[in-house]
Structures are given as C-alpha cells and as structure tokens.
DNA sequence: TTGTATGCGTTATCAA
DNA sequence: TTGATAACGCATACAA
C-alpha cells in the first residue's frame, strides 16, 4: 500500500519535473539551478556539475515555453512553402534545416497549398511569438500583399526564396532565372526548334514572368515571331495538365517545350507517350528542375538545375544575419544563385 | 525631445501589443479580453465583438508561449525523420501536415541524418514541453533504445511510421512489407530470374529484415538456393553505392535486382548505363518506391509503391487518438497499409 | 557564489 | 457579465 502510494507519487513527480523540484532535490534555490543551464553566469563549477548530473538523472529539461516567455524569443524559425511533396521545396527545406540546426534553431513548417489566404493567416498567426523569423516562398503574387509591409518589418524578420514579392523589401534568395531561360530557349532554337511552347503554372507570378521574359527575348534575338498562344498557363493538377498539354501538342504542334517547373515536363512526357510523339525527334523538351534522376528519364531530360539545397541554406543564412546580426543593414539584400544547364537527350538533334 | 520619446514609446508599443494594452485600449480588464478569445466563456456578444475588432485592428495575437505555459500544451507535434530530401519522407510529412492542420496543430521537423545520437537528443530535448507528441521514423534500430520506454510513455506520446523499433510498445503505421517483398521476389522469379540480388541500406533495421525475409521465403518456395552474397549492404552515399552496385553486377552477375529503397534502384540504373548492361534484358529491376514518375524512367521501373502520404496521415491520426482520445487504449495499435505492385518494363521478359 | 523576489503574457478561480 | 488575483516555469536584478 505504502509502496503503491510511493510509486504513484514518483510517477507524478516523473510526469512533471520542473526547476523547483530539481532545486528541492538538490537543496538549492531555483536561481542557482537556472544558472547551471546558462553559460555566462556566476556559478561554482562543482555546483553546476552536480546540478547537470541530477538534471540528466531526472530527465529535466528547462521548459521551453517558460524560458521563451521570459526571454521573448523562441529560437524557432517558420518555413512557409506552397507545397511539400515536391522535389524542389523539400530540398530547399533540407538546406534550411541544416543551417538552422547549426544555429540551434528549430523549424516549423507551414504549407499553403498555393492558397494566398492561408499564407496571410499563417503569417498573421506567427506574430504571436511562436517564431523569431520566417523564410517563405510566396503563394499569392497576384494579390495585394501590403499587409506584409506592416507586419513583416522589424517585428518578425522575413526572408524570401525563389518565389518573391517584388514590392516587399526584404532579403531574398533567387536564381538567375532570366539568363537561364534565355539560354534554355536559345538552346532549343539552336537545336532546330522553331515553334517553342512555354509552359507555366502561374504566369502572374514574378518568377513566371522573369522566366517568360528570357524566353521572349531569346525568340526575338533569333527573329522568331512571338505568339502568345505558345504561352501555356497550366495548373497544379495532374489531370488538368494532361488535358492542357495534350491540347497544345495537338493544336499548336510545337517542336519544342520549355517547362518552367519540372511537373510540366513530366506532364509533357506522359502526353507524348500517349500521343505517340517521340522526344526529341518530334518534340524537344527542356525544363527547370532540381531532379537528381533527370538522367534516368526516358529520354534523359535536359534541365536547368537550380541549386535548391543551397538556395534554402542561403535563405537561412540571410535570416540569421537579421536575427543575430549586430548591425542593422538597411539596404535590400539579394542573393542570386546560378542555375546550370545540363544538356541531355530530350533536346538532342 | 518629447516627440522622440513619444515615437520611441509608440514604437515600443507597436512592437509588443499584449493583452494588457489591448484591455487598456478598450477600458476592459485582461480577463474579459482573454475570454473573447475562448469559445465557451461567459461574455456579452457585443463586448466580444468589440474586443475582436480592436484585436484585429492592432494585430493582436494571444502570445503563444504564455498561453501554452498556462495551459501546459503546445498544439504542436514534432516529426523526426532520418532524411528530408527524400521522396518517401516528404510525402509522408505532407500527409502528416494535412491531418495536423485539420486539427489546428503545428509541426516541427527534425532530421537525424540517420544518426541515432541525434534522434536521442531530439527526443530528450522535446521533453521540455515544446511538442505534445512525436511522430517518428526511426534511425537507430541497431542500438539500445530502452530510453524510449522510460521517456516515450505517457509523458510524450509517440507514434512510429515505416521504420519502427519492435521492442517499443507504441502505435505504429507500417506497410505489408513481408508480403510485398515476397511478391516482388516471386515476380522476378516468374520473369525468369535465377540470381536475384537484394539491395538494402541497413539490414539490421527491422524494415530491412522483414523485407529480406519475404525475399528469402520466395526463393525457397521456388527452390532457389539462398546465397548471402546476394544480400548487398549499401550506404546512403551515391558514390559508395555506385562502387558497391557495380562490384555486385560484375562479380556476381545477378539477373535480377530487388531494391529495398528507390535510391538503390537508381544506383542500379546508373551502374547499368555505365556497364552497358541492358534493363530488363540483362538484368531485371524491381524496387520499393513511392516515386510518381516511375513510368517515365528508362526503362520504366517496376515498383512496389507505398502509400507514403497515407502512411503519414494515418500516423498523425494515431497520434491524435492519443492526444485527444477520451479513453486510454492500452493495447498496441498497429495500422498496416498495403503497398501495391506496379509491373513495368524494368522487369519485362 | 548563492538566494530572494519580481515579472514575462496568459488563463482560471473566485468574487462582485 | 465582468474584474481582481494567483498561478504556469523560468531568468534576472538585486541582496546577502
């Protein structure tokens, strides 16, 4: 009976070990115990060791919410992305995660499903102190995002990567999209393409626009008449894209496809299989992509490969500059990373 | 001078709007304001509306750390995975995220890089109240994980998916790996393979063992002698796997490859390209995978496809049963989802 | 070097 | 229906 009570008691104790109980166990005050977990405080090495040992024994961890309420910072960054089950974004998050871990920060993940309202809600919500900063690839280019100017300022540092809002002045990491798509288009032209379709998911997104401009300018350089029917607005749904791409292939009979995201290159491949079109004979395909197995596709896919992991890492670095930097830098910081063209069989003559 | 102080003051105010200031603005008490943000409390509809309007105007959000310190729960779940830039895990996380969002929970991501010590550290750390529960795919099968039995219990609910520790009694979501690999091996045999190599990343992992047993039993059924040189222990590094796989192909000359994870199938493809081996003529390949573009590979890859998103979703569901369930269920809950065999050209006669 | 006391921003209990 | 007050667990200024 006594044993039972004892067990019950210790279980309860186990259930919630806190600084007070730990202090009692050690016959010390809470403040002394607290000091043991901070680096720069005055505490006898001996005492500190005793405390840490006991803490480990009892599995004590300073309560995160109490600490952060006190210190007004969370050592947490939030990542907001349009989608998760996506090569590019998972690599970028991987890059962020690595840097965050080095800095002993934790990461929260938020997925907007390309829904601008969710993005707004997430950001608004995050102003409750849950995160010290945000790294985001934007979802709602077409919308009014002035709310970010109010919120996004010094209160909660924000860094963009890849998909940015041009009108919001925050640090950002992008790739040299204009050059890359110019070169991509040029490559198709030099391989003999004359009717090049540009597939894009959301052409109002700045990233879509930049890439499109490279395409347009390359056409111009080679005196190929621009025809806006060849700018094809696609969606995020496999089924819809299948219909859209097949229509384009049948109606416009392009001899080159420039896909602004890898998903659209896949849609093109599937469509060609179904329509018995042969890549690269009937149609050459090039795509922005960070797919590591592009060489294994049938045919191997010519890609403009973005350094996705690096992009994430740099974005994290920019955020930590804001969070931990001594001096406030007032100019916009923009990091431009280079994509690289890998020529493979999908664009071979 | 006064102006400066005033500006400074308002800036500070803007910087940190809290319940007290909001209450002062409204000439109400903190408690009344607090009530406006809870559902079931007594408060005049009129007052509540006034409060919420003002809160929106001032961009007030109840401080997360204070709330959670008070309520002793965080509405946050932690996900621990071996790696992130990986098709399977990013799909699984996507599944978890969807369910978590439905429940209004946030997610923290931790990546172990297959390092058991990191896993232990993460879990230990998470006992500081930062998360209400953990969903994990394990990294350290070979190690002693009894620490989990102490920690993992009621204090911080834990759910496994995919890679589990058999000796830890917590809910789990797995796939029918034994059956699937039996069928996969059988499929290779029926396609005429006689020397089938099984590629595995960590054969001491239970998931590797289960899959291996299916392979072994299928061989036995068809009276093919088991030779443990055909069990090939690979790594997580591209370079190392390239060497390992090529050696196997050259030395053992298998006519079938069964890859326990998709990365090893890719390594096999690359090796075959280099060694001028033709799939499926010289070598048939089948792989566990959740790759959506398996049909686009050259040749299209026969897969045992795991419902990765679903696995994540179910794991989240199990965790929410623990977190929100009224009754404590004492038996182990195990959810088994079925993988599906998709026969494609890599195993065609 | 250690202890005491206060407050971080909430929510819950109780009283009004 | 609302207000005053005490905790939640911790970190720090100050006292000893």
XYZ file of C-alpha atoms (C1' of nucleotides) in Angstrom:
730
model
C 0.000 0.000 0.000
C 2.707 2.388 1.005
C 4.665 1.196 -1.974
C 1.758 1.932 -4.235
C 1.447 5.411 -2.904
C 5.137 5.868 -3.307
C 5.040 4.674 -6.885
C 2.136 6.884 -7.606
C 3.974 9.791 -6.127
C 7.157 9.231 -8.037
C 5.180 8.761 -11.195
C 3.543 12.078 -10.679
C 6.875 13.588 -9.980
C 8.292 11.983 -13.066
C 5.429 13.333 -15.011
C 6.381 16.919 -14.389
C 9.858 17.593 -13.284
C 10.488 21.309 -13.124
C 13.114 23.645 -11.890
C 11.578 23.923 -8.467
C 11.535 20.193 -7.835
C 15.018 19.820 -9.162
C 16.160 22.582 -6.827
C 14.493 20.893 -3.882
C 16.141 17.583 -4.684
C 19.476 19.331 -4.602
C 18.787 21.612 -1.683
C 19.492 24.602 -3.825
C 17.466 27.548 -4.953
C 15.740 27.788 -8.274
C 18.039 30.557 -9.410
C 21.145 28.516 -8.844
C 19.703 25.667 -10.806
C 18.661 28.032 -13.544
C 22.179 29.376 -13.733
C 23.565 25.939 -14.339
C 21.842 25.862 -17.681
C 23.164 29.202 -18.839
C 26.731 29.667 -19.884
C 27.879 33.025 -18.713
C 26.587 33.086 -15.203
C 28.382 33.019 -11.937
C 28.178 29.554 -10.545
C 30.689 27.246 -8.942
C 31.837 24.616 -11.403
C 31.239 21.987 -8.803
C 27.666 23.038 -8.166
C 26.971 23.275 -11.854
C 28.197 19.740 -12.421
C 26.053 18.444 -9.582
C 23.005 20.161 -10.992
C 23.551 18.968 -14.525
C 24.092 15.414 -13.349
C 20.902 15.419 -11.341
C 19.059 17.028 -14.214
C 20.138 14.283 -16.529
C 19.165 11.663 -13.999
C 15.702 13.083 -13.629
C 15.445 13.935 -17.290
C 14.912 17.555 -16.592
C 14.749 19.987 -19.497
C 14.080 23.673 -18.862
C 10.562 24.300 -20.025
C 10.679 25.825 -23.421
C 7.604 27.966 -23.067
C 8.583 29.387 -19.743
C 12.078 30.196 -20.930
C 10.894 31.813 -24.074
C 8.158 33.738 -22.388
C 10.805 35.134 -20.155
C 13.376 35.767 -22.855
C 10.953 36.859 -25.538
C 12.497 34.708 -28.186
C 11.814 31.252 -29.390
C 14.880 30.034 -31.248
C 12.458 28.851 -33.869
C 12.018 29.796 -37.485
C 8.959 29.185 -39.569
C 9.140 27.991 -43.144
C 6.191 28.706 -45.385
C 6.047 26.922 -48.720
C 3.368 26.447 -51.354
C 3.747 22.688 -51.292
C 5.701 19.975 -49.573
C 5.637 16.823 -51.657
C 7.833 18.499 -54.177
C 11.399 17.902 -55.050
C 12.429 21.497 -55.096
C 10.856 22.546 -51.850
C 11.921 19.506 -49.901
C 15.493 20.107 -50.991
C 15.235 23.759 -50.053
C 13.819 22.889 -46.648
C 16.620 20.423 -46.229
C 19.070 23.264 -46.847
C 17.316 25.497 -44.356
C 17.188 22.746 -41.794
C 20.919 22.205 -41.942
C 21.747 25.819 -41.287
C 19.060 26.146 -38.645
C 20.428 23.165 -36.791
C 23.905 24.651 -36.812
C 22.454 27.689 -35.108
C 20.479 25.566 -32.704
C 17.193 26.735 -34.073
C 14.085 24.681 -34.559
C 11.895 24.786 -37.622
C 8.171 24.940 -38.038
C 6.687 24.052 -41.396
C 3.618 25.599 -42.951
C 2.146 24.615 -46.297
C -0.164 26.952 -48.151
C -1.250 24.644 -50.988
C -0.798 27.753 -53.108
C -3.610 29.410 -51.251
C -2.858 33.041 -50.562
C -5.352 33.308 -47.750
C -3.560 30.527 -45.877
C -0.313 32.358 -46.310
C -1.804 35.509 -44.818
C -3.290 33.556 -41.942
C -0.035 31.780 -41.199
C 1.946 34.974 -41.137
C -0.577 36.800 -39.051
C -0.682 33.925 -36.634
C 3.078 33.733 -36.408
C 3.092 37.161 -34.876
C 2.093 35.568 -31.631
C 5.723 34.988 -30.814
C 5.890 31.426 -31.937
C 8.747 32.041 -34.322
C 11.571 34.538 -34.412
C 11.630 34.755 -38.173
C 10.075 33.466 -41.367
C 11.513 32.008 -44.533
C 8.945 31.916 -47.260
C 8.393 31.060 -50.858
C 5.352 33.083 -51.750
C 1.978 31.889 -52.951
C -0.015 34.960 -53.767
C 1.799 37.127 -56.236
C -1.381 38.337 -57.845
C -2.787 39.641 -54.604
C -2.256 42.714 -52.570
C 0.393 41.931 -50.034
C 0.858 45.302 -48.496
C -0.122 43.742 -45.196
C 3.370 42.321 -45.204
C 4.856 45.765 -45.133
C 3.051 46.464 -41.918
C 3.739 43.139 -40.333
C 6.863 41.932 -41.952
C 9.114 44.694 -40.754
C 11.278 44.557 -37.746
C 8.750 42.757 -35.660
C 9.186 39.445 -37.384
C 12.043 39.221 -39.868
C 11.162 37.701 -43.205
C 13.265 36.267 -45.995
C 12.022 35.169 -49.398
C 13.363 32.445 -51.561
C 12.518 31.585 -55.142
C 9.023 32.997 -55.309
C 9.220 36.556 -54.083
C 7.009 39.607 -53.905
C 8.798 42.343 -55.781
C 7.071 45.073 -53.834
C 8.124 43.844 -50.412
C 11.547 44.985 -49.303
C 13.045 42.025 -47.541
C 16.147 39.951 -48.163
C 15.751 37.268 -50.783
C 17.450 34.398 -52.499
C 16.695 33.832 -56.146
C 18.297 32.221 -59.139
C 19.364 33.883 -62.371
C 16.078 32.967 -63.977
C 16.166 35.441 -66.811
C 19.556 34.321 -68.066
C 18.717 30.693 -67.573
C 15.539 30.796 -69.531
C 17.140 32.872 -72.228
C 19.791 30.200 -72.556
C 17.267 27.405 -72.370
C 15.229 28.912 -75.172
C 18.342 29.607 -77.175
C 19.405 26.017 -76.715
C 16.110 24.805 -78.132
C 16.432 27.178 -81.062
C 19.976 26.063 -81.790
C 18.747 22.503 -81.729
C 16.413 23.446 -84.539
C 13.167 24.270 -82.762
C 11.020 26.914 -84.373
C 7.749 26.593 -82.526
C 8.553 26.632 -78.855
C 5.824 26.490 -76.268
C 6.466 27.859 -72.813
C 4.593 26.022 -70.053
C 3.999 27.930 -66.858
C 1.915 27.317 -63.769
C 1.073 30.843 -62.825
C 2.238 33.412 -65.246
C 1.370 36.293 -62.985
C 3.999 35.131 -60.512
C 7.134 37.195 -60.812
C 9.158 34.079 -61.220
C 6.979 33.040 -64.123
C 7.261 36.500 -65.633
C 11.032 36.642 -65.365
C 11.429 33.278 -66.924
C 8.976 34.181 -69.636
C 10.889 37.331 -70.497
C 14.041 35.318 -71.086
C 12.060 33.107 -73.419
C 10.606 36.068 -75.284
C 13.918 37.837 -75.665
C 15.649 34.725 -76.926
C 12.968 34.308 -79.562
C 13.481 37.877 -80.598
C 17.223 37.519 -80.865
C 16.715 34.719 -83.367
C 13.913 36.568 -85.128
C 11.287 34.032 -84.242
C 7.892 35.639 -84.100
C 6.375 35.592 -80.631
C 2.900 34.105 -80.471
C 1.178 34.243 -77.145
C -0.778 31.091 -77.790
C 2.515 29.394 -77.106
C 2.493 30.699 -73.570
C 0.530 27.937 -71.890
C -0.962 28.504 -68.495
C -1.121 25.202 -66.650
C -2.362 24.160 -63.239
C -1.167 22.123 -60.304
C -3.396 19.181 -61.056
C -2.087 16.205 -62.959
C -5.372 15.627 -64.682
C -5.873 19.189 -65.811
C -2.325 19.487 -67.055
C -2.694 16.310 -69.031
C -5.631 17.804 -70.880
C -3.983 21.170 -71.358
C -0.689 19.804 -72.622
C -2.315 17.350 -74.992
C -4.413 20.096 -76.490
C -1.349 22.208 -77.048
C 0.530 19.350 -78.643
C -2.343 18.544 -80.943
C -3.450 22.047 -81.852
C -0.234 24.022 -81.987
C 2.139 21.219 -82.842
C 5.150 22.802 -81.162
C 8.539 21.294 -81.822
C 9.966 22.461 -78.524
C 8.666 22.643 -74.973
C 10.166 24.819 -72.314
C 8.720 23.847 -68.944
C 9.064 26.388 -66.154
C 8.700 23.704 -63.494
C 9.530 20.033 -63.639
C 5.982 18.879 -63.114
C 5.091 20.304 -66.509
C 7.942 18.444 -68.162
C 6.557 15.241 -66.677
C 3.127 16.113 -67.988
C 4.676 16.604 -71.394
C 6.409 13.224 -71.228
C 3.190 11.470 -70.294
C 1.324 13.289 -73.032
C 3.921 12.316 -75.614
C 3.744 8.685 -74.567
C 0.006 8.739 -75.064
C 0.082 10.662 -78.312
C 2.924 8.560 -79.715
C 5.110 11.592 -80.092
C 8.789 10.901 -79.876
C 11.108 13.012 -77.752
C 13.409 14.504 -79.034
C 12.583 13.672 -82.651
C 9.098 15.167 -82.768
C 9.453 17.406 -79.793
C 12.374 18.646 -77.732
C 11.863 19.248 -74.026
C 13.781 21.338 -71.542
C 12.762 22.125 -68.009
C 13.635 23.963 -64.857
C 14.183 21.194 -62.356
C 16.201 20.044 -59.426
C 15.508 16.397 -60.064
C 18.516 14.268 -59.372
C 17.407 11.449 -61.606
C 16.819 13.529 -64.725
C 19.460 11.383 -66.465
C 17.332 8.290 -65.822
C 14.257 9.520 -67.615
C 13.212 8.236 -70.979
C 14.673 10.126 -72.679
C 17.033 11.748 -70.219
C 15.768 15.236 -69.534
C 17.685 18.390 -70.359
C 17.387 20.583 -67.304
C 18.161 23.966 -65.924
C 19.054 22.753 -62.498
C 18.553 25.057 -59.569
C 20.745 24.583 -56.520
C 17.711 24.026 -54.323
C 19.504 22.948 -51.165
C 21.851 25.879 -51.465
C 19.011 28.292 -52.018
C 17.454 27.157 -48.773
C 20.743 27.357 -46.956
C 21.432 30.883 -48.160
C 17.955 31.991 -47.227
C 18.508 30.664 -43.744
C 21.817 32.452 -43.631
C 20.169 35.741 -44.552
C 17.603 35.249 -41.839
C 20.252 34.571 -39.240
C 22.022 37.719 -40.334
C 18.866 39.571 -39.413
C 18.315 37.655 -36.210
C 21.810 37.608 -34.875
C 23.494 40.397 -36.794
C 24.929 43.211 -34.720
C 24.406 45.948 -37.247
C 21.139 46.623 -38.954
C 21.570 46.565 -42.691
C 19.044 48.828 -44.311
C 19.582 48.005 -47.970
C 17.782 45.138 -49.553
C 19.932 42.105 -49.682
C 19.502 39.926 -52.686
C 21.457 36.765 -53.222
C 21.423 35.434 -56.742
C 22.491 31.847 -57.237
C 23.179 30.400 -60.631
C 21.269 27.601 -62.206
C 23.128 25.308 -64.517
C 22.149 23.918 -67.876
C 22.548 20.165 -68.294
C 22.055 19.120 -71.860
C 20.671 15.630 -72.195
C 18.803 13.581 -74.741
C 15.439 15.278 -74.570
C 16.872 18.125 -76.634
C 19.281 16.211 -78.807
C 19.020 16.699 -82.522
C 12.902 65.585 -27.440
C 9.448 64.847 -26.152
C 8.451 63.813 -29.628
C 11.341 61.465 -29.769
C 10.350 59.864 -26.559
C 6.810 59.627 -27.768
C 7.852 57.974 -31.018
C 10.060 55.673 -29.140
C 7.192 54.833 -26.873
C 4.684 54.147 -29.620
C 7.215 52.102 -31.459
C 7.709 50.024 -28.431
C 4.004 49.714 -28.073
C 3.592 48.638 -31.665
C 6.368 46.271 -31.219
C 4.649 44.411 -28.466
C 0.927 44.500 -28.270
C -0.314 42.327 -25.458
C -3.483 41.558 -23.651
C -2.921 44.221 -21.074
C -2.519 47.007 -23.599
C -5.455 45.759 -25.565
C -7.516 45.776 -22.404
C -6.466 49.315 -21.610
C -7.385 50.485 -25.085
C -10.837 49.074 -24.567
C -11.252 50.052 -20.946
C -11.775 46.471 -20.026
C -9.948 44.034 -17.827
C -7.474 41.475 -19.050
C -9.800 38.670 -18.080
C -12.607 39.964 -20.210
C -10.346 40.327 -23.175
C -8.987 36.864 -22.629
C -12.495 35.477 -22.601
C -13.167 36.933 -26.014
C -10.649 34.541 -27.481
C -12.123 31.464 -25.894
C -15.334 29.899 -27.063
C -17.174 28.639 -24.099
C -16.905 31.520 -21.718
C -19.458 33.906 -20.423
C -19.105 37.132 -22.270
C -21.573 39.508 -23.841
C -21.655 39.051 -27.595
C -21.381 42.761 -28.008
C -18.271 43.037 -25.865
C -16.693 40.110 -27.590
C -17.222 41.666 -30.991
C -15.722 44.932 -29.831
C -12.684 43.136 -28.486
C -12.127 41.043 -31.563
C -12.437 44.068 -33.800
C -9.899 46.011 -31.811
C -7.620 42.995 -31.698
C -7.669 42.751 -35.447
C -7.024 46.435 -35.783
C -3.990 46.264 -33.541
C -2.911 42.913 -34.891
C -3.097 41.312 -31.523
C -2.486 37.587 -31.216
C -2.540 35.906 -27.810
C 1.054 35.094 -27.030
C 1.672 31.500 -27.758
C 4.243 30.936 -25.078
C 2.211 32.488 -22.355
C -0.887 30.544 -23.340
C 0.936 27.311 -23.509
C 2.804 27.852 -20.323
C -0.533 28.374 -18.718
C -2.323 25.510 -20.436
C 0.574 23.084 -20.427
C 0.070 22.121 -24.008
C 1.522 23.386 -27.209
C -0.754 22.240 -30.019
C 2.430 21.221 -31.754
C 3.686 17.868 -32.919
C 7.240 17.011 -33.739
C 8.184 14.897 -36.727
C 11.503 13.106 -36.627
C 12.779 11.592 -39.852
C 16.108 10.165 -40.987
C 16.231 12.445 -44.004
C 14.267 15.159 -45.688
C 15.295 15.446 -49.310
C 13.644 12.154 -49.995
C 10.564 11.350 -51.887
C 9.106 8.993 -49.381
C 9.597 11.130 -46.314
C 8.480 14.348 -47.897
C 5.280 12.648 -48.990
C 4.789 11.217 -45.524
C 5.344 14.607 -43.931
C 2.884 16.044 -46.384
C 0.334 13.510 -45.141
C 1.036 14.357 -41.535
C 0.838 18.058 -42.231
C -2.595 17.748 -43.745
C -4.053 15.975 -40.754
C -2.235 18.213 -38.306
C -3.630 21.286 -39.959
C -7.135 19.901 -39.745
C -6.621 19.592 -36.019
C -5.096 23.045 -35.834
C -1.748 21.703 -34.787
C 1.621 22.994 -35.846
C 4.510 20.820 -36.895
C 8.163 20.894 -36.015
C 10.593 18.982 -38.193
C 13.734 17.243 -37.015
C 16.160 15.413 -39.267
C 18.553 12.853 -37.857
C 20.656 12.168 -40.962
C 20.374 8.574 -39.836
C 22.335 9.398 -36.748
C 20.960 7.652 -33.706
C 22.551 10.037 -31.262
C 20.724 12.945 -32.868
C 17.494 11.044 -32.544
C 18.086 10.513 -28.853
C 18.998 14.159 -28.371
C 15.932 15.368 -30.220
C 13.592 13.208 -28.214
C 15.192 14.079 -24.936
C 15.018 17.726 -25.821
C 11.406 17.518 -26.845
C 10.514 16.636 -23.296
C 10.806 20.295 -22.494
C 7.193 20.820 -23.447
C 7.837 22.067 -26.916
C 5.667 19.434 -28.519
C 2.646 17.476 -27.360
C 3.576 14.380 -29.304
C 6.084 12.854 -31.682
C 5.757 11.063 -34.984
C 8.940 9.317 -35.896
C 10.549 7.084 -38.426
C 13.430 5.577 -36.527
C 17.124 5.799 -37.252
C 18.840 3.577 -34.765
C 17.487 0.079 -34.914
C 20.781 -1.489 -34.028
C 21.115 0.470 -30.826
C 19.656 0.128 -27.426
C 16.561 2.231 -27.303
C 15.257 1.350 -23.929
C 15.491 5.011 -23.062
C 12.356 5.368 -25.082
C 10.474 3.133 -22.747
C 11.219 5.490 -19.929
C 10.585 8.641 -21.835
C 8.201 7.679 -24.535
C 5.366 6.635 -22.305
C 2.509 8.786 -21.275
C 4.603 11.857 -20.873
C 5.076 12.462 -24.541
C 3.039 10.283 -26.849
C 4.981 8.707 -29.669
C 3.910 7.097 -32.914
C 6.157 5.270 -35.339
C 5.815 5.029 -39.062
C 7.687 2.876 -41.506
C 10.882 2.353 -39.561
C 9.897 1.126 -36.124
C 11.553 -0.272 -33.035
C 9.993 -3.641 -32.425
C 10.743 -3.545 -28.731
C 9.000 -0.262 -28.071
C 5.287 -0.541 -27.473
C 3.792 2.432 -29.198
C 1.267 2.789 -32.001
C 2.711 2.403 -35.452
C 1.913 2.555 -39.122
C 3.680 0.147 -41.395
C 3.157 -1.446 -44.762
C 2.774 -5.128 -45.554
C 6.441 -5.389 -46.289
C 6.797 -9.114 -45.942
C 4.042 -9.892 -48.414
C 5.194 -7.212 -50.776
C 8.746 -8.371 -50.937
C 7.659 -11.957 -51.239
C 5.560 -10.960 -54.211
C 8.288 -8.780 -55.644
C 10.789 -11.618 -55.495
C 8.248 -14.030 -56.869
C 7.577 -11.647 -59.718
C 11.277 -11.580 -60.602
C 11.426 -15.365 -60.455
C 8.386 -15.743 -62.673
C 10.022 -13.380 -65.122
C 12.869 -15.833 -65.337
C 15.394 -14.518 -62.828
C 17.517 -17.057 -61.074
C 20.194 -14.985 -59.435
C 18.438 -12.231 -57.582
C 20.359 -9.737 -55.503
C 18.656 -7.944 -52.675
C 19.943 -4.405 -52.083
C 19.408 -2.970 -48.650
C 20.652 0.094 -46.841
C 20.754 -1.173 -43.327
C 19.941 -4.792 -42.973
C 19.801 -4.646 -39.227
C 16.784 -2.354 -39.440
C 13.604 -4.254 -38.816
C 12.182 -2.966 -42.037
C 15.172 -4.332 -43.892
C 14.848 -7.632 -42.094
C 11.168 -8.024 -42.821
C 11.639 -7.264 -46.447
C 14.585 -9.607 -46.605
C 12.562 -12.433 -45.114
C 9.991 -12.095 -47.860
C 12.783 -12.348 -50.367
C 14.282 -15.401 -48.692
C 10.981 -17.218 -48.393
C 10.088 -16.551 -52.002
C 13.413 -18.013 -53.100
C 12.712 -21.051 -51.001
C 9.272 -21.544 -52.425
C 10.777 -21.753 -55.880
C 13.684 -23.884 -54.665
C 16.299 -21.304 -55.475
C 19.279 -21.663 -53.246
C 19.822 -18.722 -50.950
C 23.289 -17.244 -51.087
C 24.036 -14.458 -48.676
C 26.477 -12.800 -51.003
C 23.359 -11.706 -52.818
C 22.275 -9.700 -49.816
C 24.059 -6.454 -50.535
C 24.520 -3.919 -47.779
C 24.596 -0.471 -49.306
C 25.014 3.009 -47.896
C 23.358 6.383 -48.179
C 26.083 7.873 -50.315
C 25.738 7.983 -54.076
C 29.414 7.440 -54.625
C 29.712 4.469 -52.321
C 26.613 2.833 -53.717
C 27.904 3.250 -57.220
C 31.007 1.297 -56.305
C 29.126 -1.345 -54.358
C 26.494 -1.965 -57.008
C 28.995 -2.125 -59.828
C 31.043 -4.680 -57.964
C 27.989 -6.793 -57.412
C 26.995 -6.578 -61.054
C 30.455 -7.520 -62.210
C 31.305 -10.187 -59.665
C 28.002 -11.911 -59.035
C 26.340 -11.216 -62.345
C 22.814 -11.268 -60.962
C 19.939 -11.357 -63.416
C 17.556 -9.651 -61.047
C 17.808 -6.800 -58.580
C 15.385 -6.210 -55.766
C 15.991 -2.783 -54.260
C 14.601 -2.179 -50.802
C 14.576 1.578 -51.323
C 14.307 3.554 -54.526
C 17.704 5.180 -54.196
C 19.275 1.759 -54.733
C 17.245 1.192 -57.864
C 18.589 4.473 -59.193
C 22.107 3.402 -58.341
C 21.462 0.212 -60.264
C 20.212 2.146 -63.288
C 23.272 4.363 -63.299
C 25.550 1.371 -62.908
C 23.875 -0.429 -65.789
C 24.255 2.617 -68.039
C 27.949 2.702 -67.272
C 28.474 -1.037 -67.587
C 26.417 -1.230 -70.764
C 24.025 -3.649 -69.181
C 20.547 -3.576 -70.564
C 17.488 -3.499 -68.339
C 15.457 -5.710 -68.489
C 17.293 -7.921 -70.946
C 20.453 -8.454 -68.912
C 19.038 -7.503 -65.576
C 15.553 -7.046 -64.238
C 14.955 -4.440 -61.560
C 12.188 -4.009 -59.041
C 12.108 -1.564 -56.175
C 10.192 -0.319 -53.201
C 9.373 3.243 -54.112
C 6.828 5.969 -53.924
C 8.142 7.762 -56.962
C 5.363 9.191 -59.050
C 7.378 9.279 -62.224
C 8.498 5.660 -62.177
C 6.720 5.239 -65.543
C 8.990 7.892 -67.044
C 12.251 6.153 -66.254
C 14.304 4.427 -68.875
C 13.114 1.746 -68.736
C 10.001 2.394 -66.705
C 10.567 0.983 -63.240
C 8.534 -1.815 -61.737
C 7.708 -0.705 -58.222
C 6.168 -1.774 -55.007
C 4.567 1.528 -54.270
C 3.977 2.510 -50.690
C 1.144 4.891 -49.943
C 3.511 7.367 -48.361
C 1.111 10.247 -47.920
C -1.438 7.932 -46.411
C 1.096 6.425 -44.067
C 1.872 9.866 -42.736
C -1.785 10.728 -42.442
C -2.582 7.557 -40.522
C 0.342 8.092 -38.207
C -0.939 11.561 -37.446
C -4.381 10.100 -36.860
C -2.987 7.620 -34.351
C -1.198 10.387 -32.548
C -4.324 12.481 -32.339
C -6.148 9.479 -30.934
C -3.622 9.520 -28.127
C -3.690 13.275 -27.700
C -7.376 13.873 -27.916
C -8.850 10.453 -27.224
C -11.102 10.163 -24.200
C -10.266 6.580 -23.343
C -6.771 5.306 -22.912
C -6.190 2.333 -25.166
C -3.678 0.016 -23.614
C -3.107 -2.418 -26.452
C -0.592 -1.659 -29.128
C -2.211 -0.225 -32.151
C -0.717 -1.197 -35.425
C -2.034 0.034 -38.720
C -0.887 -1.924 -41.729
C -1.307 -0.281 -45.101
C -0.878 -2.174 -48.310
C 1.740 -1.456 -50.880
C 0.872 -2.148 -54.474
C 2.886 -3.820 -57.181
C 3.097 -1.930 -60.470
C 4.672 -4.034 -63.163
C 6.540 -2.002 -65.717
C 9.276 -2.514 -68.272
C 12.215 -2.959 -65.921
C 11.023 -6.492 -65.223
C 9.543 -7.372 -68.593
C 10.706 -10.547 -70.213
C 28.917 32.170 -5.223
C 24.109 31.649 -3.893
C 19.298 33.088 -2.520
C 15.055 36.204 -2.770
C 11.769 38.442 -5.288
C 9.645 40.073 -9.466
C 7.666 39.739 -13.954
C 7.263 37.605 -18.794
C 1.603 37.216 -21.012
C -1.732 34.197 -20.342
C -5.870 31.698 -18.237
C -8.707 30.037 -14.395
C -10.819 30.679 -9.969
C -13.346 33.305 -7.346
C -15.771 37.315 -6.010
C -18.567 41.175 -7.272
C -21.417 39.593 -17.330
C -17.126 41.446 -15.680
C -12.910 42.291 -12.673
C -9.107 41.111 -9.356
C -5.759 37.807 -8.467
C -2.978 33.781 -8.460
C -0.557 30.617 -10.825
C 2.195 28.359 -15.125
C 8.100 27.650 -15.074
C 11.740 30.239 -15.753
C 15.549 34.108 -15.746
C 17.384 38.113 -13.842
C 18.235 42.263 -10.797
C 19.467 42.768 -6.538
C 20.588 41.449 -1.910
C 23.264 38.616 1.023
